[in-house]
Each structure stands twice: as C-alpha cells, then as structure tokens.
mmCIF file of C-alpha atoms and ligand atoms in Angstrom:
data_model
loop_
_atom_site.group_PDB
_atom_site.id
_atom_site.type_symbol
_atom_site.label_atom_id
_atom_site.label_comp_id
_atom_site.label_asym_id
_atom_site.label_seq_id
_atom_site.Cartn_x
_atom_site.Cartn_y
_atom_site.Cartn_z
ATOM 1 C CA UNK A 943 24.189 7.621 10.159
ATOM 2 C CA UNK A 944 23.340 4.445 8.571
ATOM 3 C CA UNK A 945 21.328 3.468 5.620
ATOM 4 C CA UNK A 946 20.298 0.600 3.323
ATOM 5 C CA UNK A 947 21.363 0.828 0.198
ATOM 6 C CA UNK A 948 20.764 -1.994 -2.660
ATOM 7 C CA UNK A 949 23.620 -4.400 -2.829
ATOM 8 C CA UNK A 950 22.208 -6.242 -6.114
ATOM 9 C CA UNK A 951 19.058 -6.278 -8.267
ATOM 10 C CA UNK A 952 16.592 -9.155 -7.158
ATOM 11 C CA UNK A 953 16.124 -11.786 -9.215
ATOM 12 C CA UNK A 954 12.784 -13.650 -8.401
ATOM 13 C CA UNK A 955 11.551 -13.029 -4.900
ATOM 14 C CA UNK A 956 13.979 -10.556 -3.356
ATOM 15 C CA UNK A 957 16.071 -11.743 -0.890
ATOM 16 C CA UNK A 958 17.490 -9.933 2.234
ATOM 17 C CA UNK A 959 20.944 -10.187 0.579
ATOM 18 C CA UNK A 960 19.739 -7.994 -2.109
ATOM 19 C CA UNK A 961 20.284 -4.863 0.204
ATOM 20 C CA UNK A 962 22.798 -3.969 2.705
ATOM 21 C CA UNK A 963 23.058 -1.813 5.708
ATOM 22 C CA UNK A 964 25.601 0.711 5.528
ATOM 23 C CA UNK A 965 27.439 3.613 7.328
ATOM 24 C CA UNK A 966 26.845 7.208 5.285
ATOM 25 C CA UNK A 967 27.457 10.499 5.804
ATOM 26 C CA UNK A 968 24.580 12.363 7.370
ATOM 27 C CA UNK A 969 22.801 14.440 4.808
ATOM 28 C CA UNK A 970 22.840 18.343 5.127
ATOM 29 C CA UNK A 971 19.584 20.446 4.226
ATOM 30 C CA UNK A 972 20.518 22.156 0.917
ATOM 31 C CA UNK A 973 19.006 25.640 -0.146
ATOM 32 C CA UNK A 974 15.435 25.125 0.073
ATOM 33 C CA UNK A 975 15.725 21.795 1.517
ATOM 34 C CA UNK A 976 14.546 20.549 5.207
ATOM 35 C CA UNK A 977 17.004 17.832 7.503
ATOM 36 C CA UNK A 978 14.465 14.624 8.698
ATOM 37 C CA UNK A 979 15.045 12.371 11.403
ATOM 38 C CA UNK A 980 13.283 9.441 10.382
ATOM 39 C CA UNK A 981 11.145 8.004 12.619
ATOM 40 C CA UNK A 982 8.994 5.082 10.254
ATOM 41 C CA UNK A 983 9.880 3.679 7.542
ATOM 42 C CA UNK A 984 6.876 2.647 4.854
ATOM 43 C CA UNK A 985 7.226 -0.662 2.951
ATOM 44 C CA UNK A 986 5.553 -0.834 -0.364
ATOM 45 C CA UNK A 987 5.112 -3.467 -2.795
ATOM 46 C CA UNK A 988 5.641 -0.848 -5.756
ATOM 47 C CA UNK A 989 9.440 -1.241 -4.877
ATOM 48 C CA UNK A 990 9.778 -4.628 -6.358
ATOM 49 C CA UNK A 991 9.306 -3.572 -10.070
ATOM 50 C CA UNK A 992 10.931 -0.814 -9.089
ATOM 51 C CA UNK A 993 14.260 -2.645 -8.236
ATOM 52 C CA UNK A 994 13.208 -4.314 -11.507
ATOM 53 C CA UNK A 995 13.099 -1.222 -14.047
ATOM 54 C CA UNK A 996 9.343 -1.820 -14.586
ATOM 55 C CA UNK A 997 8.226 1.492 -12.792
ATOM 56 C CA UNK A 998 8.211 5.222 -13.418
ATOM 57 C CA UNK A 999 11.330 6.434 -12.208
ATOM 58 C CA UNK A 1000 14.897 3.947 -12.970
ATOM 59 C CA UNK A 1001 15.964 1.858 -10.403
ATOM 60 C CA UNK A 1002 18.674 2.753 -7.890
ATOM 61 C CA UNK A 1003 22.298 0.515 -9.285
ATOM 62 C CA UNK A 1004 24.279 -1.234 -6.623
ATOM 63 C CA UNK A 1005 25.286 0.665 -3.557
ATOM 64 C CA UNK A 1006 22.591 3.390 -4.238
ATOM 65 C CA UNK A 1007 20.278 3.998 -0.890
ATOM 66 C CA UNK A 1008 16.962 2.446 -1.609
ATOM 67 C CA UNK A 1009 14.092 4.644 -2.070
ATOM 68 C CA UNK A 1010 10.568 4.961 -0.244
ATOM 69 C CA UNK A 1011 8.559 7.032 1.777
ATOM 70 C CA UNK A 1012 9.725 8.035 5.738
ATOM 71 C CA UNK A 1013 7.681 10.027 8.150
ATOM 72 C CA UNK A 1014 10.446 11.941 10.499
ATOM 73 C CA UNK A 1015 10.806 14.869 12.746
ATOM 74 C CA UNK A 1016 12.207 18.259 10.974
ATOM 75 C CA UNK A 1017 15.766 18.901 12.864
ATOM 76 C CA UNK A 1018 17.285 21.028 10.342
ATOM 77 C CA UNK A 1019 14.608 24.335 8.778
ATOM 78 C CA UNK A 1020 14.821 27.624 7.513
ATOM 79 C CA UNK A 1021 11.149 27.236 5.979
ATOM 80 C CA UNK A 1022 8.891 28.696 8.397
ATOM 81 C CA UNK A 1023 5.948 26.516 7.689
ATOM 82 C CA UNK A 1024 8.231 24.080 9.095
ATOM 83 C CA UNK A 1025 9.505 24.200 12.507
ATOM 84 C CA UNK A 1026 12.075 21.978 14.016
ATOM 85 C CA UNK A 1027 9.947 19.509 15.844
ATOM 86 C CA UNK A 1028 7.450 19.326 12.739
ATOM 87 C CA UNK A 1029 6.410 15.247 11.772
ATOM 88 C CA UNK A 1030 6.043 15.129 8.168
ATOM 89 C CA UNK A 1031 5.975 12.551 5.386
ATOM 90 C CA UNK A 1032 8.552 12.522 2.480
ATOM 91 C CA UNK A 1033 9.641 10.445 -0.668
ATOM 92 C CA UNK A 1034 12.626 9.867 0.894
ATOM 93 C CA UNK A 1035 15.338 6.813 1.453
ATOM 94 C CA UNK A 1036 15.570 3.942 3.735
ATOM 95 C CA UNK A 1037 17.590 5.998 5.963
ATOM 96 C CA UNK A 1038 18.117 7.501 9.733
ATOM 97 C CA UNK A 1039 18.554 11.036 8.253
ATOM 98 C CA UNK A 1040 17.209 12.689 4.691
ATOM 99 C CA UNK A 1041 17.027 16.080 3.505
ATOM 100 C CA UNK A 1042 14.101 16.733 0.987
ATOM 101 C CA UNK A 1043 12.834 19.878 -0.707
ATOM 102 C CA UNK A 1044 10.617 21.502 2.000
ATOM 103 C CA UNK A 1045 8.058 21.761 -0.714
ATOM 104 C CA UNK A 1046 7.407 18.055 -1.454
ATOM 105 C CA UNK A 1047 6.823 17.055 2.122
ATOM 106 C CA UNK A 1048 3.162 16.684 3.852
ATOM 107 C CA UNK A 1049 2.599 18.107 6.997
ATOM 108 C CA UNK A 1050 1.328 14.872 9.755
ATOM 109 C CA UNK A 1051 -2.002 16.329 10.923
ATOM 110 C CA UNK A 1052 -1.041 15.906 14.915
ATOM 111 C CA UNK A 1053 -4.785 13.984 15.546
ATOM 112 C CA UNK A 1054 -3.500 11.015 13.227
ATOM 113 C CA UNK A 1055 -2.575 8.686 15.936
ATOM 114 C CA UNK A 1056 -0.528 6.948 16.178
ATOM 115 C CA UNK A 1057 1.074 8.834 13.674
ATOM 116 C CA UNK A 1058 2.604 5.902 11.737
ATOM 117 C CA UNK A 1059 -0.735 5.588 10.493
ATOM 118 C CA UNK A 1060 -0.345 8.670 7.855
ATOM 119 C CA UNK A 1061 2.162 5.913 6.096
ATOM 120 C CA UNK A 1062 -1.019 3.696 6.196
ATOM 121 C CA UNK A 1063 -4.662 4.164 6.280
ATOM 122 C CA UNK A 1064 -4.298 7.631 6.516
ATOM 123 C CA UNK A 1065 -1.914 8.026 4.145
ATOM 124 C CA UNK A 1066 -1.644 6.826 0.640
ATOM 125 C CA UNK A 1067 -2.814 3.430 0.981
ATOM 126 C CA UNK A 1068 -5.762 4.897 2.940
ATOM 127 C CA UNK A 1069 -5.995 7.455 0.097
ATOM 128 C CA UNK A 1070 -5.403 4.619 -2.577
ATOM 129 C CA UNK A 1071 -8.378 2.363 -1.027
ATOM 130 C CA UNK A 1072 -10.256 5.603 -1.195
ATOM 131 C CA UNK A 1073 -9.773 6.666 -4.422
ATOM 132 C CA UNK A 1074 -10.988 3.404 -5.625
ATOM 133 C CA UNK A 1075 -14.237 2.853 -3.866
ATOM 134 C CA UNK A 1076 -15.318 6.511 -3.342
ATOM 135 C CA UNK A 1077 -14.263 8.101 -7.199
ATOM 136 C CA UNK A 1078 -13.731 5.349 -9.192
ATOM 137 C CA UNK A 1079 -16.251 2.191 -8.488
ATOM 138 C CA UNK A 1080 -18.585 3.464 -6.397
ATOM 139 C CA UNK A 1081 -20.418 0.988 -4.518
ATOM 140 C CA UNK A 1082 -24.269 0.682 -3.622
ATOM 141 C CA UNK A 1083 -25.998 -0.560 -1.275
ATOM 142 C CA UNK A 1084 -26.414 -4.004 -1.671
ATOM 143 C CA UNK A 1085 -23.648 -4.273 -3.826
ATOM 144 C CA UNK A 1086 -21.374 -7.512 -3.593
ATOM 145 C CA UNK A 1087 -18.017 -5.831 -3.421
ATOM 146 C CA UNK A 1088 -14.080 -8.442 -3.931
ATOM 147 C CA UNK A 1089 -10.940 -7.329 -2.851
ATOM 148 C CA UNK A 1090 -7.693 -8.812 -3.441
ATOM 149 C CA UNK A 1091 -4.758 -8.592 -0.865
ATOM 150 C CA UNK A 1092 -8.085 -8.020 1.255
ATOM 151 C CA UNK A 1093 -6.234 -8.033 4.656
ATOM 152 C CA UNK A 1094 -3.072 -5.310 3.757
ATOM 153 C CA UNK A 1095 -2.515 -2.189 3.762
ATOM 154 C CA UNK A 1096 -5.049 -0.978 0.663
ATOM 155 C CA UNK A 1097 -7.056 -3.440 0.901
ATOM 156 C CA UNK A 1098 -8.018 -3.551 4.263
ATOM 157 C CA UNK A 1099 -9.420 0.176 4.134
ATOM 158 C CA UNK A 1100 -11.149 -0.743 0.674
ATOM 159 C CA UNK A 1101 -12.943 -4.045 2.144
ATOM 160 C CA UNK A 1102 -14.186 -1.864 4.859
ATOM 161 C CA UNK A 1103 -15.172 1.828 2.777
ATOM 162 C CA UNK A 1104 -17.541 -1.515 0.630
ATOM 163 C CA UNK A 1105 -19.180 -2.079 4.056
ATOM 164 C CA UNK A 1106 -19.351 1.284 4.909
ATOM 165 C CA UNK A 1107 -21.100 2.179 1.437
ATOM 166 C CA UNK A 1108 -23.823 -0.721 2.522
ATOM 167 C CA UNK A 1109 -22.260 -3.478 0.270
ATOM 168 C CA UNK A 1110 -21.309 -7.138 0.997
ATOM 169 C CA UNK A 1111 -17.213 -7.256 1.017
ATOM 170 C CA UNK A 1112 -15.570 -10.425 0.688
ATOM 171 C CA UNK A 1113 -11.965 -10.826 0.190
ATOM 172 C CA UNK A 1114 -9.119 -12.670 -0.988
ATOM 173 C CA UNK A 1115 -6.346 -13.493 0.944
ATOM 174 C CA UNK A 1116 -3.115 -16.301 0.850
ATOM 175 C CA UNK A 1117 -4.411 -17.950 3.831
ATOM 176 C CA UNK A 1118 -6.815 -19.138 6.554
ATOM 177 C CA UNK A 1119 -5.424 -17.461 9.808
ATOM 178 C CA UNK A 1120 -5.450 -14.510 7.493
ATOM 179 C CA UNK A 1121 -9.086 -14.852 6.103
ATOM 180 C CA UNK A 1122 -9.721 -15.383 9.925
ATOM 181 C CA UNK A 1123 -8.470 -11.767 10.629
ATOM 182 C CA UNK A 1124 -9.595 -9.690 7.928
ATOM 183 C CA UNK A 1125 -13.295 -11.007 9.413
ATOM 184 C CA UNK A 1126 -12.909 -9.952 12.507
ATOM 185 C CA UNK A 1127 -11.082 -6.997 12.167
ATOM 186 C CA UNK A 1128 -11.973 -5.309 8.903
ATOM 187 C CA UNK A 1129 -15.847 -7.157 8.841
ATOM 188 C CA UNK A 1130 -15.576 -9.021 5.311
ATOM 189 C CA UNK A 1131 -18.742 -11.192 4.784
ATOM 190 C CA UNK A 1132 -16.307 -13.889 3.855
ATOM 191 C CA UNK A 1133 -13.089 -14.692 2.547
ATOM 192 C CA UNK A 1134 -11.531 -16.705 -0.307
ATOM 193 C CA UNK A 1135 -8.004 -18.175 -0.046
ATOM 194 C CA UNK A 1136 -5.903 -18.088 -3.060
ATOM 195 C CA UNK A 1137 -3.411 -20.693 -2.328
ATOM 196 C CA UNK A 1138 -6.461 -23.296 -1.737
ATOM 197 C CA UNK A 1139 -7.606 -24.762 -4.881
ATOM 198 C CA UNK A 1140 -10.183 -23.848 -7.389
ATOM 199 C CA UNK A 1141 -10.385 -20.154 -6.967
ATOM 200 C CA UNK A 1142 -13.032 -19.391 -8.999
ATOM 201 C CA UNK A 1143 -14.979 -22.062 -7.310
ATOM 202 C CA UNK A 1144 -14.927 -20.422 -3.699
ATOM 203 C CA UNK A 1145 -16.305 -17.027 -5.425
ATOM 204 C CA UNK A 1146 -18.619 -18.964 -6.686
ATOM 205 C CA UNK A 1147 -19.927 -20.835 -3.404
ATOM 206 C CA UNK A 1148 -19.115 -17.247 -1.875
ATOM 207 C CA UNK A 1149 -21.272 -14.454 -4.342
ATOM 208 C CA UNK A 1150 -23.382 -16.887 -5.641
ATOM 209 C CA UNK A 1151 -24.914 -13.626 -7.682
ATOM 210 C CA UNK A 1152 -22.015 -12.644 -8.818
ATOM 211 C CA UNK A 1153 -19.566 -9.708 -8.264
ATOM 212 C CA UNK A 1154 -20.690 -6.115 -8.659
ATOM 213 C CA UNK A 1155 -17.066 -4.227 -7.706
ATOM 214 C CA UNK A 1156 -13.847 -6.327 -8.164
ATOM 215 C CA UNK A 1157 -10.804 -4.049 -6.799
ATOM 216 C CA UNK A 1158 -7.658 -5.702 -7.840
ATOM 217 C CA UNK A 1159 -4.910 -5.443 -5.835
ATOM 218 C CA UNK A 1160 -2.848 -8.786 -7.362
ATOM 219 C CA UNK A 1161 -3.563 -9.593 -11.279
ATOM 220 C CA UNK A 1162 -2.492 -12.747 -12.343
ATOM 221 C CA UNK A 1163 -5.276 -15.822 -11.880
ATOM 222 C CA UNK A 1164 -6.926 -14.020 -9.053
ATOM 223 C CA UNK A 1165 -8.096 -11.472 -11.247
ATOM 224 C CA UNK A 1166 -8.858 -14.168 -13.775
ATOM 225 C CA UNK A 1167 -11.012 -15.517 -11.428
ATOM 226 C CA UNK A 1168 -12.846 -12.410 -10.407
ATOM 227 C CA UNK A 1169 -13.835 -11.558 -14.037
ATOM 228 C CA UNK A 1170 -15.164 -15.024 -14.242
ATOM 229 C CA UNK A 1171 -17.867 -14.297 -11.743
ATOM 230 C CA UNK A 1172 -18.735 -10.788 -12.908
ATOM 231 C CA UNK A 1173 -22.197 -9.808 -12.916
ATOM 232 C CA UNK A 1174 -23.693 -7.294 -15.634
ATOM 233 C CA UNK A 1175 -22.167 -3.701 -15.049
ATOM 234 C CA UNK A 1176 -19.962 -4.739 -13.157
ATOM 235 C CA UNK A 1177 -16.930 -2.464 -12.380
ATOM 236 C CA UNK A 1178 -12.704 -3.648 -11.597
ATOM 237 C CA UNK A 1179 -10.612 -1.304 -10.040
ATOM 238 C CA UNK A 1180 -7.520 -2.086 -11.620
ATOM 239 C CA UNK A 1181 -4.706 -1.666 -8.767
ATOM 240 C CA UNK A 1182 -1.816 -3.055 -8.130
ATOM 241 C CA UNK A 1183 -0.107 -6.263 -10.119
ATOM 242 C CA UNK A 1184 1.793 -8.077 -7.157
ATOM 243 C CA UNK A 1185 0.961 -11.421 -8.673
ATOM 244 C CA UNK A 1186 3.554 -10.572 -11.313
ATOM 245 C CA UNK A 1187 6.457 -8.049 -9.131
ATOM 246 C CA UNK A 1188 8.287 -10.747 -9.193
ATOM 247 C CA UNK A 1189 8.263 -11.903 -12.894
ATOM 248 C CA UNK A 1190 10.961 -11.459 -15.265
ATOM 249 C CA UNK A 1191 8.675 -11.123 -18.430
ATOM 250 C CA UNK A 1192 5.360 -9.801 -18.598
ATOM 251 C CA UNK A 1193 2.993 -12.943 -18.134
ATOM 252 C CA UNK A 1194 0.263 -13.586 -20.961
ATOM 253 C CA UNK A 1195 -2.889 -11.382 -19.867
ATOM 254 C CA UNK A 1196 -6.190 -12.858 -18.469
ATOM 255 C CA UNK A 1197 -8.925 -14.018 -20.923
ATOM 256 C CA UNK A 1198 -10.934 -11.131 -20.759
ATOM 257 C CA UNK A 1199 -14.281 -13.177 -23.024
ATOM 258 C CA UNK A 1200 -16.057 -12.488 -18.794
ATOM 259 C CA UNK A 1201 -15.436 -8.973 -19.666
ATOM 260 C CA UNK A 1202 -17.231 -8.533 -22.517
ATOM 261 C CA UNK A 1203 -20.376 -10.626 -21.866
ATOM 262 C CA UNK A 1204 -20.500 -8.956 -18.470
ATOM 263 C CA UNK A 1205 -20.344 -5.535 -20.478
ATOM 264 C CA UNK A 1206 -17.993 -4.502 -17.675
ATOM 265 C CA UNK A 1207 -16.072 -1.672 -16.987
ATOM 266 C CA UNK A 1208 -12.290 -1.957 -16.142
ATOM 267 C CA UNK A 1209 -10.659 1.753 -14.909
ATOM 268 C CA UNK A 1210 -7.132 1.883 -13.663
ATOM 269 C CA UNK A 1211 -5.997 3.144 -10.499
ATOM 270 C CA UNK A 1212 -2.939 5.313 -10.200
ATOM 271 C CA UNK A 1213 -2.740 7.065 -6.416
ATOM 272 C CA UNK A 1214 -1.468 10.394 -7.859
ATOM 273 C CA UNK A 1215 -3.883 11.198 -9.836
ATOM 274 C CA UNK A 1216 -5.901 11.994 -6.486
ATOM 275 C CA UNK A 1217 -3.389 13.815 -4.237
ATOM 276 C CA UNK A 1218 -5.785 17.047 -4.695
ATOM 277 C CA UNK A 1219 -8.582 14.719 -2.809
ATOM 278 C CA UNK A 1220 -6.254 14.389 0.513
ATOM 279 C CA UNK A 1221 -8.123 16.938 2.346
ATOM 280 C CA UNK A 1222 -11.375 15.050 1.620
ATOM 281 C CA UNK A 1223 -9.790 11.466 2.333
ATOM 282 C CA UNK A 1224 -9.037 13.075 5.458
ATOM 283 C CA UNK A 1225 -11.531 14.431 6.463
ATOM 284 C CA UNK A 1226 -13.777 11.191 6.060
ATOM 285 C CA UNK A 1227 -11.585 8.826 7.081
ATOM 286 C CA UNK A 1228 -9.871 10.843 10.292
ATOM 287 C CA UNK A 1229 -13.318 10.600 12.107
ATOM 288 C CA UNK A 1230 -13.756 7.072 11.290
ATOM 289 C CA UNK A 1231 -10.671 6.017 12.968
ATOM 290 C CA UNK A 1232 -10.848 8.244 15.718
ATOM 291 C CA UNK A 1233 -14.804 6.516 16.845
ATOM 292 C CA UNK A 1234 -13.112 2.885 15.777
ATOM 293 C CA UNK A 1235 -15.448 2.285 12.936
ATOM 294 C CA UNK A 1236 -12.225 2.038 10.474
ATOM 295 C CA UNK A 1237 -9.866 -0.286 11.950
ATOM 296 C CA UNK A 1238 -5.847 -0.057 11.094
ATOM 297 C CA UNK A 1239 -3.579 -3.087 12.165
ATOM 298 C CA UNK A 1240 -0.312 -2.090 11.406
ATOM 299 C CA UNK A 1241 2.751 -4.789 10.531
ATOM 300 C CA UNK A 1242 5.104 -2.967 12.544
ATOM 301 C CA UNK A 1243 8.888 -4.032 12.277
ATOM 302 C CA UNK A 1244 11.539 -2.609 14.637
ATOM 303 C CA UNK A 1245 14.811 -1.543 13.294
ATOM 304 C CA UNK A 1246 16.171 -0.198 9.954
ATOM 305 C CA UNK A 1247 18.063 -3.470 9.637
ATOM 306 C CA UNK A 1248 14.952 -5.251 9.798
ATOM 307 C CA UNK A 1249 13.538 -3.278 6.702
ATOM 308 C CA UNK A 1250 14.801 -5.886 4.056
ATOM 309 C CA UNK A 1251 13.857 -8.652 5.724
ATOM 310 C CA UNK A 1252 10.483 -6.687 5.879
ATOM 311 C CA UNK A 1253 9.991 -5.993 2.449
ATOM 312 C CA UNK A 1254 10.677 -9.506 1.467
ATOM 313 C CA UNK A 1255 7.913 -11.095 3.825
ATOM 314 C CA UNK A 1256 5.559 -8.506 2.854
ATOM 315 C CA UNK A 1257 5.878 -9.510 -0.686
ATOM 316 C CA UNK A 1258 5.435 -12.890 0.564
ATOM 317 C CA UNK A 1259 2.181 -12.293 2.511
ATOM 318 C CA UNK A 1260 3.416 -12.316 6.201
ATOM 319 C CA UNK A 1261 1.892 -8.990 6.924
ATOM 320 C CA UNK A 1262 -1.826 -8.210 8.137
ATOM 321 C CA UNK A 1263 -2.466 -4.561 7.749
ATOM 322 C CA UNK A 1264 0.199 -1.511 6.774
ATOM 323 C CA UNK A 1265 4.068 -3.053 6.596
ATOM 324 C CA UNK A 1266 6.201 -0.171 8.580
ATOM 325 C CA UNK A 1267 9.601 0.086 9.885
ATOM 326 C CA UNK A 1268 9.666 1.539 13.503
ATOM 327 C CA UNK A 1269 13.486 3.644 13.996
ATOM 328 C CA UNK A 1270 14.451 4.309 17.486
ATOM 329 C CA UNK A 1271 13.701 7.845 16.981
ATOM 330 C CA UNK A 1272 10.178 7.028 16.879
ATOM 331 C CA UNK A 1273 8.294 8.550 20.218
HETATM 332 N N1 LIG B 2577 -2.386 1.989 -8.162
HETATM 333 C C1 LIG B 2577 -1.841 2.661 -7.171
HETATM 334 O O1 LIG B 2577 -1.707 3.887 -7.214
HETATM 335 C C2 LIG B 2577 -1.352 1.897 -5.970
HETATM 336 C C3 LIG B 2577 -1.024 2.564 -4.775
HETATM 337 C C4 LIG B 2577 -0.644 1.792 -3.666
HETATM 338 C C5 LIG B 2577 -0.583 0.405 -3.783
HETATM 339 N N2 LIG B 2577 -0.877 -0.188 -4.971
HETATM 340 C C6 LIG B 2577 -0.867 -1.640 -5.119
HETATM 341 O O2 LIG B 2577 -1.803 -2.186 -4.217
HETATM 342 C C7 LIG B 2577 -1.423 -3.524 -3.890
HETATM 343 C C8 LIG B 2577 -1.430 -3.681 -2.368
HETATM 344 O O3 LIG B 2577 -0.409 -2.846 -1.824
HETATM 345 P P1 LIG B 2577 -0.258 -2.740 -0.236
HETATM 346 O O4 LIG B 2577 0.754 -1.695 0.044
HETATM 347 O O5 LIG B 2577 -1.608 -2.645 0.375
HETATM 348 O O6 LIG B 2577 0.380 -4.151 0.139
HETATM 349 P P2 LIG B 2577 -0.214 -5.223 1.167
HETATM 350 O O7 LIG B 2577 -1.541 -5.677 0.644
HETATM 351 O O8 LIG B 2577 -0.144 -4.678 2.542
HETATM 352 O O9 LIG B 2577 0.865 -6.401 1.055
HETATM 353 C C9 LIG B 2577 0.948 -7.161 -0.094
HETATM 354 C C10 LIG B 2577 0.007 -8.407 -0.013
HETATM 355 O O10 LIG B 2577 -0.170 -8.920 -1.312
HETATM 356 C C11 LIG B 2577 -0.568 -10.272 -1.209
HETATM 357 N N3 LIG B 2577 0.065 -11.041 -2.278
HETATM 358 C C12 LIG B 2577 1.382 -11.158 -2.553
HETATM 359 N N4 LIG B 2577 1.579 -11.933 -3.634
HETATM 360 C C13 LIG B 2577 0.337 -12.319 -4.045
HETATM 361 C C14 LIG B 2577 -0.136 -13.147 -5.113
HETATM 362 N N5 LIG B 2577 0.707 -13.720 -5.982
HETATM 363 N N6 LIG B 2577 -1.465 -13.343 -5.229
HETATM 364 C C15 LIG B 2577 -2.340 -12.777 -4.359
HETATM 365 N N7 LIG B 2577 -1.946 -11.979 -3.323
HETATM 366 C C16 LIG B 2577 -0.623 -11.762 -3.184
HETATM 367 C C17 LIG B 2577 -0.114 -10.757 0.162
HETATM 368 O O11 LIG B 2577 -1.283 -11.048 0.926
HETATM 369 P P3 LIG B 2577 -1.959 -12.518 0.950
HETATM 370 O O12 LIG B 2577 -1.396 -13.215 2.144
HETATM 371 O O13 LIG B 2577 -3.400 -12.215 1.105
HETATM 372 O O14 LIG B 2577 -1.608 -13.223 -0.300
HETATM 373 C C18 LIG B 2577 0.598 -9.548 0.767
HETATM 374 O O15 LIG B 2577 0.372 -9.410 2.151
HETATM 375 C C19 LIG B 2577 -0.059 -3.751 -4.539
HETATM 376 O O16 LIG B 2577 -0.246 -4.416 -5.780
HETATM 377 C C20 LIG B 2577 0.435 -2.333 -4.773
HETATM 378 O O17 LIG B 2577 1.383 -2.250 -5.806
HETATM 379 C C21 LIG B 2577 -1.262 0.531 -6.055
#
C-alpha cells in the first residue's frame, strides 16, 4: 500500500517537499485491533504545530507516516460490533490501509451523507463549532456574534449555529471571493477581510455596537482586533491559533487593556473535552443538514498524493468549507 510519511520538519509554511509518498507494508489487525480501508482523508490545521513539537502528543521524525484522522471501510474484524463493510472514523495515518484498536473508532451513522461529512460538520469540526456556541458562549437573540476563519471547516458551522441562535454573524475571512461565499452559503450578515487594511476599522464600520461573542479561530492581530471592539460582557471563544502554526517562537500576546474595560470573559476551547456531547451534536445538527438549513461545502481533494499539497493550501486559505482527501476507495 502506499502512505505519506514526513520527509522533514517544516520550517515556516510547510511545503509539499516536507512529506513524501511512499510504498509500505500493509498493516495487519493486531489482537483487538480492526484492518481500515481508507476511504477520506481529514486535513487539519492542528498538524502544523504538531510537525512543530508545539502539540500534545511528539511529532512523527523523518520517514514516520504522518498522523490524522481517516474515515474507511472495516476489511479485517473479529469485533462483532464491527462488521466487515462497517464506515468508521479513526485517529489514524495518511494512509490506504490502518489498523486501529476497535475501541477508539466511531461508528459513521449511515444517514450522514455524504459520509465524508462525519470528518466535517458532522464530525469534530461540526462538534468543535458546537461546543463553542451551544456550551461555551451561548448566543442570544440579537446578539452580534465574529468568527474568524468564518468560511472553513469550524467556522462555517459556528457562523451559522450564531444565526440559528437569532444573532447577527459576521465573519472574518483572507479574502473577497471568500467573504462573497461565506454570505451566500453560510448567511453571515457581513464579512471582514483580514488581508485588507485596518482590521479593526471594518469591525468597526461592520458592528458598529460592538461584539457580543468573538469565537477565535486565528489569534494573532485578528483577535487583537476583535477585543478592540468588545462590548460589555462580552464572551471569546478561544479556538484555534493558526495565525501563529507557522511561527518558530511564540509571538508577544495581544494587549488585552479591551479585555478588562469590557469586563469580558475569555474560555478556551479544547474539542475533547466534549466527546460525551456527540450524541447531542448529532442529534441537532443531523436534522439540520438533512432539511438544508446547515449548509457543508466540502474542499474535497482527490488522491493521497494530493494530501500535502492539501494541507499546505489549507494553511494558506485556499479552502472554503471542510479540507478532505477523497482515496479511490471512496464509493
Ligand atoms: N480547540 C479545538 O479543540 C479545535 C478543534 C478543531 C479545530 N481547531 C482550530 O480551529 C481553527 C480552524 O480549523 P479548521 O479545521 O476549521 O480549518 P479551516 O478554517 O477549514 O482552514 C484554515 C483557515 O484558516 C484561515 N487562516 C489561515 N491563516 C490565517 C491567518 N494568519 N489569519 C487569519 N486566518 C487565517 C484560512 O482562511 P482565510 O482565507 O479566511 O484566511 C484557512 O482557510 C484552527 O485554528 C484549528 O486549529 C481547534
């Protein structure tokens, strides 16, 4: 089978060069372990500092597959619960074949379709956008609601669970064709663009009120911006920190003076912490998709070859909605 494994450690923005595509012995299911075919592939920004040694786990060294989460097709099972034929999703590899421990894998519920979508909206980005909106801020009615990386994969569910709650959801994204999209397909109010000047000036013009819910998907001077327009009790979902993946050293924090005169509340947001909630994410968000009132673009990218090249342009903002990797095994 083939796989990618990493061929060096980025420096800066990753490069495609950073990984390679190799030939590897097809895995065999171990005791309590089930063989996957893998049908998608999920890219996910959390890779970066990953790759970089700034995440939980240490990073894979040269010529180590590179890790992430596949939904496949069980081919090899003595578990029961887990028929040959069964699609699940796994913390896996970037690979055609994996064998994981038939106890860490989650069952695709066979109405998600297309089923790629339990990598994305239905899945934990879907679960992450969730999380955020439905536990931790909590919008009202009426409520002006920012999100950064507004038209990706978390985002694009949390811009449109604000205008589902009866708030106003604008967004931030890196461009106008984007801001363009995340409009008309996920219904923000209006969009700022990051990469156009003055930042904090387009909030302005844009929630002339203020902001009520910030969720922060980016850090860096698009959060600083956002806590400059905070209104009294307001409340940032701390997120995700792509502004800085790339970053050798730990840039100087924002000036967090907005904070305190806004006597905000800032809460971060770690995905695991709400696995026990899946059923309920489901179970709200599964009808919402199904009726069209929850849309999911998907990036979709065909090959496992084309997985680097993937995760470097989602990094770099090419993608509108989930990033996923489409294997020929896919139905
Ligand atoms: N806390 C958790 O448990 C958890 C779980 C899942 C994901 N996350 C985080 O959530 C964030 C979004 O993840 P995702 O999977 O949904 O990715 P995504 O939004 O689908 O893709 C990443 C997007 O980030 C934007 N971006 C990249 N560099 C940026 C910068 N310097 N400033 C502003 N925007 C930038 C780009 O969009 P533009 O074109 O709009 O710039 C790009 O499309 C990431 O930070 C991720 O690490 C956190």
């Amino acid at each position: 089978m083939r796989q990618v494994v990493v061929a060096r450690h980025p420096q800066g923005a990753p490069v495609e060069t950073d990984f390679a595509l190799v030939e590897a012995r097809r895995p065999r299911a171990g005791a309590g372990e089930v063989l996957l075919a893998t049908e998608w592939i999920s890219i996910d920004p959390y890779l970066r500092p990953l790759l970089g040694g700034r995440y939980l786990v240490p990073p894979p060294g040269p010529g180590e597959p590179v890790p992430g989460s596949v939904l496949g097709r069980v081919v090899v099972s003595d578990d029961p619960r887990l028929p040959a034929g069964t699609r699940v999703v796994a913390d896996a590899r970037w690979a055609e074949y994996v064998a994981v421990p038939a106890t860490r894998v989650r069952i695709v519920d066979p109405a998600i379709q297309p089923p790629s979508l339990a990598l994305g909206a239905l899945g934990l980005a879907g679960l992450t956008a969730w999380a955020g909106l439905r536990v931790l801020a909590t919008p009202k009615p009426g409520d002006t609601v920012l999100v950064s990386a507004a038209a990706g994969a978390v985002g694009s569910v949390a811009g449109q669970l604000a205008r589902l709650s009866g708030a106003r959801a604008i967004g931030v994204v890196g461009s106008a064709r984007k801001a363009a999209v995340a409009m008309d397909a996920f219904g923000y109010a209006a969009c700022a663009d990051h990469r156009a000047p003055d930042l904090a000036g387009q909030l302005a013009a844009l929630a002339p009120e203020g902001i009520d819910v910030y969720f922060d998907n980016v850090g860096g001077p698009v959060l600083e911006a956002a806590l400059s327009r905070l209104r009294r009790n307001a409340r940032v979902v701390l997120c995700g920190l792509i502004d800085q993946y790339n970053a050798a050293v730990r840039p100087p924090g924002p000036n967090l003076g907005p904070v305190i005169a806004a006597r905000a509340t800032l809460t971060g947001l770690v995905v695991h912490d709400h696995l026990d909630r899946w059923a309920q994410m489901q179970r709200e968000l599964l009808p919402r998709v199904a009726d069209g009132s929850l849309r999911c673009l998907e990036h979709v990218v065909e090959g496992l070859d084309a997985a680097p090249r993937a995760f470097c342009a989602m990094l770099q903002g090419e993608n509108v909605g989930k990033t996923v990797v489409r294997l020929p095994e896919a139905a």
